[in-house]
mmCIF file of C-alpha atoms in Angstrom:
data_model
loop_
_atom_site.group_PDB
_atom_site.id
_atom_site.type_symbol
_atom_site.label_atom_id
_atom_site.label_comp_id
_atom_site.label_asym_id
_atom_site.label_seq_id
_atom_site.Cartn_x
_atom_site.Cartn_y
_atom_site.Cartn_z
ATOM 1 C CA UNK A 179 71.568 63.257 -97.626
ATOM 2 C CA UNK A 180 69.818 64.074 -94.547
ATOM 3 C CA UNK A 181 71.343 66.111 -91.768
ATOM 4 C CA UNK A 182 70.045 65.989 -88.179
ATOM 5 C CA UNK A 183 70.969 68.560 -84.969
ATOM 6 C CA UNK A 184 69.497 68.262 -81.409
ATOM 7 C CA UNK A 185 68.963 71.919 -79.915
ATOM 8 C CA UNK A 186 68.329 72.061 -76.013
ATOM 9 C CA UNK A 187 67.877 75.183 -73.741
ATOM 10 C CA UNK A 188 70.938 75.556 -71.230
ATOM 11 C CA UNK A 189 69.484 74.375 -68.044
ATOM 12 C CA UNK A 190 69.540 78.354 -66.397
ATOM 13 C CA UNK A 191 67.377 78.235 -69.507
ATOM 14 C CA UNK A 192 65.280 75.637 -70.160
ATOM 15 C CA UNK A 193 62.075 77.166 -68.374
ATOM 16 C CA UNK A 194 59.071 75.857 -70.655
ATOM 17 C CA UNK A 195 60.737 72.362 -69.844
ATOM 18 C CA UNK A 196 60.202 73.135 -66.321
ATOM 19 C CA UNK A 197 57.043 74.178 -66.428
ATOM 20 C CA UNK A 198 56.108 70.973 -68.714
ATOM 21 C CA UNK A 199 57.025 69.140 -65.452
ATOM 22 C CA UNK A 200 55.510 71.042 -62.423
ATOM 23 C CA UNK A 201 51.987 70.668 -65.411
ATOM 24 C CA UNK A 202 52.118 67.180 -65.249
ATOM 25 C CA UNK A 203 53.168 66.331 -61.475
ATOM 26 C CA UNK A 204 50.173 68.729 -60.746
ATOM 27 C CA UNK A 205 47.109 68.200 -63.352
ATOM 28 C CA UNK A 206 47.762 64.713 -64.159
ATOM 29 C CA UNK A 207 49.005 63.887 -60.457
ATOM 30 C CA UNK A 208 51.975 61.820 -62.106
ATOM 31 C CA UNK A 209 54.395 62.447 -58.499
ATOM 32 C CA UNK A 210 56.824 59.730 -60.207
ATOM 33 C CA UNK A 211 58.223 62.100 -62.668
ATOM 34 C CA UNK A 212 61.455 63.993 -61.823
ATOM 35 C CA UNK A 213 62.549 66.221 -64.618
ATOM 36 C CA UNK A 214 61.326 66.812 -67.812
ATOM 37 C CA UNK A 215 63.953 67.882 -71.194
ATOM 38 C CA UNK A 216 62.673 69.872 -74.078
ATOM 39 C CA UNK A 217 64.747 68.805 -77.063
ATOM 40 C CA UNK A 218 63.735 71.106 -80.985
ATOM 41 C CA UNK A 219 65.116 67.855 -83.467
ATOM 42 C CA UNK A 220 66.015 69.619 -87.112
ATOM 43 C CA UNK A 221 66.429 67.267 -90.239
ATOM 44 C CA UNK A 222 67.733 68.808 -93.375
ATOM 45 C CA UNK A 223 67.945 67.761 -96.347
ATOM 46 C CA UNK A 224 69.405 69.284 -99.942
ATOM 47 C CA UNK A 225 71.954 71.465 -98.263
ATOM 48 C CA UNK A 226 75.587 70.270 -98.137
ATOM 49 C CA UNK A 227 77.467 69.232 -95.142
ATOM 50 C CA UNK A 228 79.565 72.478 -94.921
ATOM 51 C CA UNK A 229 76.555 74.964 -94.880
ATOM 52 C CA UNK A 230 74.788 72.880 -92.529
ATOM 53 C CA UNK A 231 77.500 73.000 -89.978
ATOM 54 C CA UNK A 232 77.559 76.763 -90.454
ATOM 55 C CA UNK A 233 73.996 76.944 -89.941
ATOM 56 C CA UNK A 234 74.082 75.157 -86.735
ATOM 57 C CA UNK A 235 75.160 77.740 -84.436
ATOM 58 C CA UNK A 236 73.815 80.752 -86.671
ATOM 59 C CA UNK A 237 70.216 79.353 -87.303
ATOM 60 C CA UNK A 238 69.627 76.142 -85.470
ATOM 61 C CA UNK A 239 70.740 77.586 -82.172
ATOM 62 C CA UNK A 240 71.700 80.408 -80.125
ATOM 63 C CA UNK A 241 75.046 79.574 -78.322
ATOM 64 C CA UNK A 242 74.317 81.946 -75.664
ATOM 65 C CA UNK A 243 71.437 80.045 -74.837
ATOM 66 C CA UNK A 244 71.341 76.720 -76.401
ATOM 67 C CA UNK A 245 73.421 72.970 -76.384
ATOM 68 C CA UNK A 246 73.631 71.852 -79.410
ATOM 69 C CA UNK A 247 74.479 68.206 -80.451
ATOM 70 C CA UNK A 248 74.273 65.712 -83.083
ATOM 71 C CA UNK A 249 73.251 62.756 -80.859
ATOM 72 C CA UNK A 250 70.577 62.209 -78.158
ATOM 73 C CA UNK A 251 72.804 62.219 -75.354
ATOM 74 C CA UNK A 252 72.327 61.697 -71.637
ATOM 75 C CA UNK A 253 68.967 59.525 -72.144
ATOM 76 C CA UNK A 254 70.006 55.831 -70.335
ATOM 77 C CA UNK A 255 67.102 55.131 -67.799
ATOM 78 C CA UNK A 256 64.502 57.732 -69.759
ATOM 79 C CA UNK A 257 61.501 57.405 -71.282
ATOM 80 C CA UNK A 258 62.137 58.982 -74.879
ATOM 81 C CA UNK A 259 59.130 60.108 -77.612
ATOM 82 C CA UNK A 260 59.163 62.946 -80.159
ATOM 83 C CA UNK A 261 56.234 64.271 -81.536
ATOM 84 C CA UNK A 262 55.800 66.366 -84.960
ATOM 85 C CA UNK A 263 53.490 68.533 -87.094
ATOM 86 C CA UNK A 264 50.815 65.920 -89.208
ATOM 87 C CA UNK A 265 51.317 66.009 -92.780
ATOM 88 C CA UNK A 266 49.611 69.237 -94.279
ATOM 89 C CA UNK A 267 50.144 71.164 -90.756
ATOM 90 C CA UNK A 268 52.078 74.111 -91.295
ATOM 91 C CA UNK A 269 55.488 74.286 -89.431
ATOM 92 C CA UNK A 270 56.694 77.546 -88.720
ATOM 93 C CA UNK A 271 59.955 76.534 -86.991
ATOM 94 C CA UNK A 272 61.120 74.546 -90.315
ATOM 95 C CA UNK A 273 59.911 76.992 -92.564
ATOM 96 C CA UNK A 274 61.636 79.468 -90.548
ATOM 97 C CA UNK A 275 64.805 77.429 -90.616
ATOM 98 C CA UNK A 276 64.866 77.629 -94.149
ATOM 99 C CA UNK A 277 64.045 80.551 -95.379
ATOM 100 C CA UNK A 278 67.177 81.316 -92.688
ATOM 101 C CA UNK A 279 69.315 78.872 -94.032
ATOM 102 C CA UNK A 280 68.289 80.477 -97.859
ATOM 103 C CA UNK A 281 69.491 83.897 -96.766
ATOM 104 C CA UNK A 282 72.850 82.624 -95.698
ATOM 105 C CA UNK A 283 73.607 80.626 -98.240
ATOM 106 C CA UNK A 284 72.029 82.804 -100.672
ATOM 107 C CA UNK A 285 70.906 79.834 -102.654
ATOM 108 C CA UNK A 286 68.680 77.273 -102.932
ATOM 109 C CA UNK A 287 65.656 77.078 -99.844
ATOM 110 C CA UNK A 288 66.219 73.187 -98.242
ATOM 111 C CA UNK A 289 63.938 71.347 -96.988
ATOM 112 C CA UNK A 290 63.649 71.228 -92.996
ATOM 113 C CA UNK A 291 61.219 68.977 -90.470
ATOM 114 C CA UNK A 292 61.311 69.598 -86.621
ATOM 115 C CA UNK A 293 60.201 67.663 -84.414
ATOM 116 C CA UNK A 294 60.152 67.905 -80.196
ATOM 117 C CA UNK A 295 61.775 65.046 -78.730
ATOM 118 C CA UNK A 296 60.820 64.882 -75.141
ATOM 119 C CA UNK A 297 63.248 63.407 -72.527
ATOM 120 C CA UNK A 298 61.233 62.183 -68.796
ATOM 121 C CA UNK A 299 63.136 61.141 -65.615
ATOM 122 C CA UNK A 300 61.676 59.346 -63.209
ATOM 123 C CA UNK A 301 59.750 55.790 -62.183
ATOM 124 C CA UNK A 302 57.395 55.934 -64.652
ATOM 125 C CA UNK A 303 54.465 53.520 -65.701
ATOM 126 C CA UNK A 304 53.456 52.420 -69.123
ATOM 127 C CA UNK A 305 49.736 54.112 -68.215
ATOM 128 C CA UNK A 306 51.271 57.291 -66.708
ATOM 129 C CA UNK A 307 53.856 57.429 -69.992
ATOM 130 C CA UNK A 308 50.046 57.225 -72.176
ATOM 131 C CA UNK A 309 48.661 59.998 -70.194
ATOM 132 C CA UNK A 310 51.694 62.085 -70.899
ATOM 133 C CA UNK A 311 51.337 61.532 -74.567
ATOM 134 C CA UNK A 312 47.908 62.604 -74.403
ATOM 135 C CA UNK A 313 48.462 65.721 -72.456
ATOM 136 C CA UNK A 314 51.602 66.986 -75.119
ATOM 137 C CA UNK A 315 49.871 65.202 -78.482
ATOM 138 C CA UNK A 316 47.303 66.985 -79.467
ATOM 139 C CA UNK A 317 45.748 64.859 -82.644
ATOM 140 C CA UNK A 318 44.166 67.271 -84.514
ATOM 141 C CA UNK A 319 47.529 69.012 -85.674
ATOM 142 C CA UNK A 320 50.273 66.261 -84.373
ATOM 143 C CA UNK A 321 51.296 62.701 -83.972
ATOM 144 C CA UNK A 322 54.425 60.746 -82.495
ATOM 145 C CA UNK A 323 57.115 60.811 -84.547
ATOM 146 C CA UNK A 324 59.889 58.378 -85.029
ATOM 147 C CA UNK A 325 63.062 58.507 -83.024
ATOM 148 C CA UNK A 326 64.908 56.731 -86.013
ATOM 149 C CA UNK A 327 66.880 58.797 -88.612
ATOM 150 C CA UNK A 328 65.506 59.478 -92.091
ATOM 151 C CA UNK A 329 66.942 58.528 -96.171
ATOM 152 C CA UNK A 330 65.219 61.413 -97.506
ATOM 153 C CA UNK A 331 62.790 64.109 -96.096
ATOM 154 C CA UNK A 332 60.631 63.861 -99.331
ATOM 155 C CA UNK A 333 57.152 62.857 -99.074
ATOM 156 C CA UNK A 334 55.362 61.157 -101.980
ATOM 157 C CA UNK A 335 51.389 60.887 -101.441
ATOM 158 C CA UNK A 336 49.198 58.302 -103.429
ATOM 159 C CA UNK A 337 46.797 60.597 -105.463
ATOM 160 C CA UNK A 338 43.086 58.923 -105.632
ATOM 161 C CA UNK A 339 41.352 58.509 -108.687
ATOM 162 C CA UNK A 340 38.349 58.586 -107.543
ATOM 163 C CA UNK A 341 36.562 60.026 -104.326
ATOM 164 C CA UNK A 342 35.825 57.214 -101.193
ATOM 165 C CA UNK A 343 32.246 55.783 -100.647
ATOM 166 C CA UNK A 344 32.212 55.249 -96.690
ATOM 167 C CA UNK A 345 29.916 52.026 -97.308
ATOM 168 C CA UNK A 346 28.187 50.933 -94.217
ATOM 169 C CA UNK A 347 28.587 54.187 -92.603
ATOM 170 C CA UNK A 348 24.427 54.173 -91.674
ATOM 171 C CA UNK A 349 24.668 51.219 -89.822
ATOM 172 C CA UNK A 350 27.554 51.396 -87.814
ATOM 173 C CA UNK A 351 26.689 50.833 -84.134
ATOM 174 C CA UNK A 352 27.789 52.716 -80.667
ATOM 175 C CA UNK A 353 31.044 50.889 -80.749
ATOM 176 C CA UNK A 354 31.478 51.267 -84.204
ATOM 177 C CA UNK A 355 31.154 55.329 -84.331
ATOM 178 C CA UNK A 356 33.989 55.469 -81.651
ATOM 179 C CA UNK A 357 36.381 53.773 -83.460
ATOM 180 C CA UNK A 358 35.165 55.535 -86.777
ATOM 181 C CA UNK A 359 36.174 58.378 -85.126
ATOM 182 C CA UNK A 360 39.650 57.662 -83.614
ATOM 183 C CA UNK A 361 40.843 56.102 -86.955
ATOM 184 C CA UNK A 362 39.851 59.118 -88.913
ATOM 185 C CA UNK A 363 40.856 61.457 -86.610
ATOM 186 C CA UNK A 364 37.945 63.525 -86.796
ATOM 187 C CA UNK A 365 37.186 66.489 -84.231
ATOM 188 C CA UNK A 366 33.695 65.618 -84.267
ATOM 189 C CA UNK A 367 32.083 63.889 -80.995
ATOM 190 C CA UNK A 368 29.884 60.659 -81.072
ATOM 191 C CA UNK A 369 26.496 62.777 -81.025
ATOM 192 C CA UNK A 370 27.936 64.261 -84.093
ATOM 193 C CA UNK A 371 28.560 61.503 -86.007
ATOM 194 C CA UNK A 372 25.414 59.656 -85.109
ATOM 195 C CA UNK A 373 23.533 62.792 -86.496
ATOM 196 C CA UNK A 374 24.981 62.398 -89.307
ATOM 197 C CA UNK A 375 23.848 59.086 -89.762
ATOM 198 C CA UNK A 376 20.411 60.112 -89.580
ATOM 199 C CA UNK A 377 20.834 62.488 -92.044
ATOM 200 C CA UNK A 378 22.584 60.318 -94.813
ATOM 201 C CA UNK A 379 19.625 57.748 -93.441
ATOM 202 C CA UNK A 380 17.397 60.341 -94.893
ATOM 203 C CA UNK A 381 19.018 60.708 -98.551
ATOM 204 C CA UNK A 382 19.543 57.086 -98.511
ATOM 205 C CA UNK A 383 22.956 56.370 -98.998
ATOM 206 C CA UNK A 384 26.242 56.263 -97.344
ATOM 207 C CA UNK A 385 28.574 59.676 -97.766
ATOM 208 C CA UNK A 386 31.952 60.265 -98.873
ATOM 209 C CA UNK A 387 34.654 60.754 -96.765
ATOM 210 C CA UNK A 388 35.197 64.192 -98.284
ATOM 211 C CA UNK A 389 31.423 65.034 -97.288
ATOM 212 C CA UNK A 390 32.445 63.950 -93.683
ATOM 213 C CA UNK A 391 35.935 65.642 -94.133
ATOM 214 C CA UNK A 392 34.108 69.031 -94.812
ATOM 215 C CA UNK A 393 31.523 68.410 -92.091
ATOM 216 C CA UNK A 394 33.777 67.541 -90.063
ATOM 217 C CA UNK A 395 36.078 70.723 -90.288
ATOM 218 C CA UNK A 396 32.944 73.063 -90.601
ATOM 219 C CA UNK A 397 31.081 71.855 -87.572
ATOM 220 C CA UNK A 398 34.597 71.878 -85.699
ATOM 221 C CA UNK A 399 35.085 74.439 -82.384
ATOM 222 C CA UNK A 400 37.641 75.780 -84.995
ATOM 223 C CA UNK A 401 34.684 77.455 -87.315
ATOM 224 C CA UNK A 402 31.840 77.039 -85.456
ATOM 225 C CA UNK A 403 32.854 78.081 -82.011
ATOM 226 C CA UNK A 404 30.715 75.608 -79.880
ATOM 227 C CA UNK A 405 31.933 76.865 -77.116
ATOM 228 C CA UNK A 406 30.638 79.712 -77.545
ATOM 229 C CA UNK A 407 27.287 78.495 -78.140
ATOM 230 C CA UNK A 408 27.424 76.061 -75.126
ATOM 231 C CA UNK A 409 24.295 76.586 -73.208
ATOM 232 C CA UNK A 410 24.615 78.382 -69.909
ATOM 233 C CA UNK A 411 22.284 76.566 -67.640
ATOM 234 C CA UNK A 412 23.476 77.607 -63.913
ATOM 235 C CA UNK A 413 25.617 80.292 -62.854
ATOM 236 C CA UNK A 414 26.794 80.987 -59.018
ATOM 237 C CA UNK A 415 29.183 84.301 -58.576
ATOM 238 C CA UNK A 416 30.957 84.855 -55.107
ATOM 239 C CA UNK A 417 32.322 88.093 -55.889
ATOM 240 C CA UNK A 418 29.142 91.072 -56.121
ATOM 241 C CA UNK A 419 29.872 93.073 -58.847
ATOM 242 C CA UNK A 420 30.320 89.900 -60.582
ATOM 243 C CA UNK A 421 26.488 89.170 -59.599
ATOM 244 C CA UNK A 422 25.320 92.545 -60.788
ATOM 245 C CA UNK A 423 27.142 92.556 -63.878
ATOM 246 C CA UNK A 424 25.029 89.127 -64.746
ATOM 247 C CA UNK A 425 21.841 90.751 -62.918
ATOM 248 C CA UNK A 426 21.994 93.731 -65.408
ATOM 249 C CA UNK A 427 22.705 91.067 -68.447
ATOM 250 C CA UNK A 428 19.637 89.114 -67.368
ATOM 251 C CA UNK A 429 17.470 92.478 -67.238
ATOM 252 C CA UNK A 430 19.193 93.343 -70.559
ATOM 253 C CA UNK A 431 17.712 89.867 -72.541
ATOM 254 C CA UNK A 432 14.377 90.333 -70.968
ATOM 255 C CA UNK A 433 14.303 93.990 -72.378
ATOM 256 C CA UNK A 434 14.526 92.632 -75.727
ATOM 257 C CA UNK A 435 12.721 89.861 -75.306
ATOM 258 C CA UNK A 436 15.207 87.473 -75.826
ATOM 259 C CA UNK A 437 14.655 83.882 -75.779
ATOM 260 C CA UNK A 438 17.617 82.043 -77.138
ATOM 261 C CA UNK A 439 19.500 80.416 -75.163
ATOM 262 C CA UNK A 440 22.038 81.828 -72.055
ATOM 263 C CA UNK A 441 25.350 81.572 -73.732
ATOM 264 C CA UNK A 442 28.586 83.542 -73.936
ATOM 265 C CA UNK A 443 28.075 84.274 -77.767
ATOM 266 C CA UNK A 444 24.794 85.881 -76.615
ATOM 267 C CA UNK A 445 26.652 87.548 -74.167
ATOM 268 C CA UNK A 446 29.190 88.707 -76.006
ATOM 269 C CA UNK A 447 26.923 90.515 -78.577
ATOM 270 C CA UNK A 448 23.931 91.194 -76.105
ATOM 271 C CA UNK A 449 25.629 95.360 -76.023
ATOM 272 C CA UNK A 450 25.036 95.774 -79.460
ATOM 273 C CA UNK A 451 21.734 94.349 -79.662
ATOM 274 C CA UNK A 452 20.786 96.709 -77.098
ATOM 275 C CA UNK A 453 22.366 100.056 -78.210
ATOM 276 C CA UNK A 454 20.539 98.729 -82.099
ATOM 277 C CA UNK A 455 17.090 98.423 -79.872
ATOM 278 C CA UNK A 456 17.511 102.040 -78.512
ATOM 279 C CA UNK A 457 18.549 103.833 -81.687
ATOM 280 C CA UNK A 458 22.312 104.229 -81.097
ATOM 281 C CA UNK A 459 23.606 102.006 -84.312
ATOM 282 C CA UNK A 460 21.547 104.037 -86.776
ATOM 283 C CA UNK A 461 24.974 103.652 -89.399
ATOM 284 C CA UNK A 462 24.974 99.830 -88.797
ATOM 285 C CA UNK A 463 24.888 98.264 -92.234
ATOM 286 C CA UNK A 464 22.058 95.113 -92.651
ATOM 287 C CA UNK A 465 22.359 92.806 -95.558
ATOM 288 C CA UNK A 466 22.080 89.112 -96.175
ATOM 289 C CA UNK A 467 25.860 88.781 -96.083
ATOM 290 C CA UNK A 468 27.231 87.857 -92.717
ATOM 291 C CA UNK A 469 29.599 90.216 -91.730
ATOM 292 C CA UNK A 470 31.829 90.779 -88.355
ATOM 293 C CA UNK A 471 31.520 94.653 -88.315
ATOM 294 C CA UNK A 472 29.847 96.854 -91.258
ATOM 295 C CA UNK A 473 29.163 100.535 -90.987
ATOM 296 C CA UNK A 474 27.384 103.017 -93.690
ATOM 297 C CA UNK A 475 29.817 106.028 -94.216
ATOM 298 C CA UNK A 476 29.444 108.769 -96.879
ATOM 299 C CA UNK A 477 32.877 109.096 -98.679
ATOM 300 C CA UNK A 478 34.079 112.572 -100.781
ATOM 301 C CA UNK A 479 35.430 111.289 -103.894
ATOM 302 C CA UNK A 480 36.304 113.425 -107.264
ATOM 303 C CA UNK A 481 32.411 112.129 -108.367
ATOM 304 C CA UNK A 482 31.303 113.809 -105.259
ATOM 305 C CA UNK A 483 29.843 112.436 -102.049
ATOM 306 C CA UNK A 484 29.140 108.423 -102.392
ATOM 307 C CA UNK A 485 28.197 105.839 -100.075
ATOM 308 C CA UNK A 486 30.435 103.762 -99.052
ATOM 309 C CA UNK A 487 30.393 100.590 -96.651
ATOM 310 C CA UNK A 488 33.276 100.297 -94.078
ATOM 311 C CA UNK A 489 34.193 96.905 -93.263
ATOM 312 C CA UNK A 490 35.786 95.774 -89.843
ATOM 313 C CA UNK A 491 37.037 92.388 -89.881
ATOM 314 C CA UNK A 492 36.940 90.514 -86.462
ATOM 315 C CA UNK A 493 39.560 87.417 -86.579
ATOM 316 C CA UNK A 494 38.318 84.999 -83.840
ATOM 317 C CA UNK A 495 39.436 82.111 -85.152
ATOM 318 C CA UNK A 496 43.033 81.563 -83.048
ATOM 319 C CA UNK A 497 40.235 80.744 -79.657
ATOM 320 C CA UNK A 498 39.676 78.461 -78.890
ATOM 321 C CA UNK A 499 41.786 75.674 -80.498
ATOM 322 C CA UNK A 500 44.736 78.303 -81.250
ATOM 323 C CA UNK A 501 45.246 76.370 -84.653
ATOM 324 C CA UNK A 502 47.634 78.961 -86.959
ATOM 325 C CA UNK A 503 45.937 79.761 -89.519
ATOM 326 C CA UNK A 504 48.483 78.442 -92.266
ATOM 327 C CA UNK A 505 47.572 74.907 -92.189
#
């Protein structure tokens, strides 16, 4: 059986669910909204009825600080939608819950799905209620979720025998591409996927969808960090150390010679391609292997003095899509 609590921040409380609203009467101009409530919706399942009541004010909630209830209450006149995790995203709030809910009942781990059920006041229309969605849903990691209750939490996927041809793929037109895109939900822009057309064009045959799966996570902001290899092509500063800060970075890249283009990767790692051009990185270790940060260091060992290589590692990968690393 499946078990379901609604948790909600005490109104002295319930500050991210304020600042949710002042967001979207500001940025997305919607004046029509009044008040915005944050609701965390847990669904457990393989636990019995008697630990799960114990668990709601232990590990659900915090009755200092939270309302707990086992209906969506106070919602006549509202516009209602919950949103959850995509299948495959991890969910550290339910796997949180349970490992809780395992400690206190010292058995078995159950199986927990959240979901954030989001509860708008005001005169709202049917196109401002879309732009909400958009601005709380973001695709790549969530999706709406049903308001309705569940038989069973478990999940059983269809496992393909065989890998998908994506036949026609080359000649899909402008119109084509867009939709492509929205019904895979792939990160990937138009420009993207149109290059890749040319380049199955060349090999002569449609791809897979795990070929476009993989180029399509690889080529994402996620690994590839586009933005920070989005071309600079004006700059204007108001403030004048600002101006001589960039002054001394443009003197810097015509020192070396640069001539890639202005961007804030190449500004980011212009300092150590200067202090390398002058001498100053004379331990800085060079190979074939991309690393983030490795130096040459002699090490004493009982074999005597060897060299060793020092290895920094740089994670970058939580900016600029902030996707947890889990999933």
């Amino acid at each position: 059986m499946v078990y379901r609590v609604y948790v909600e921040k005490k109104s002295s409380e319930a500050l991210e669910a304020r600042a949710l609203c002042e967001d979207i009467r500001s940025f997305l101009g919607i004046k029509g909204l009044e008040s915005v409530r944050l609701i965390n919706r847990y669904d457990v399942e393989n636990i019995s009825r008697e630990l799960f009541e114990r668990c709601k004010h232990t590990v659900f909630s915090e009755p200092q600080l939270d309302i707990v209830s086992d209906k969506l209450e106070r919602t006549d006149g509202c516009c209602v939608f919950a949103v959850e995790y995509l299948p495959g995203q991890f969910d550290q709030r339910a796997d949180s819950a349970a490992q809780c809910v395992q400690i206190v009942s010292q058995g078995e781990r159950p199986t927990v799905r959240t979901a954030k059920v989001y509860v708008l006041s005001g005169k709202l229309t049917d196109v401002e209620l879309e732009l909400i969605k958009n601005y709380v849903i973001n695709p790549v990691e969530s999706r709406e979720a049903s308001l309705g209750t569940y038989e069973t939490l478990k999940t059983d996927y269809e496992i393909p025998t065989e890998v998908e041809v994506l036949e026609g793929f080359r000649a899909m037109g402008y119109e084509e591409v867009a939709s492509f895109i929205r019904e895979k939900g792939l990160a990937m822009d138009e420009d993207d996927l149109r290059f890749c057309q040319k380049y199955f064009a060349s090999e002569k045959r449609d791809p897979t969808i795990t070929e476009i799966r993989m180029i399509d996570t690889y080529w994402s902001d996620h690994c590839r960090h586009t933005t920070f290899n989005t071309i600079i092509d004006s700059v204007k500063f108001e403030d004048k150390i600002l101006q001589k800060t960039w002054d001394k970075y443009l003197e810097i890249r015509s020192y070396l010679s640069r001539t890639k283009p202005i961007c804030l990767m190449d500004i980011g790692t212009l300092a150590a391609k200067y202090l390398k051009a002058n001498g100053k990185l004379d331990k800085l270790d060079e190979s074939e292997e991309i690393n983030a940060c490795t130096v040459k260091i002699d090490v004493e060992t009982e074999n005597g003095t060897e060299k060793w290589l020092l290895l920094f590692k740089n994670e970058t990968h939580n900016h600029p899509t902030e996707i947890e690393p889990f999933g």
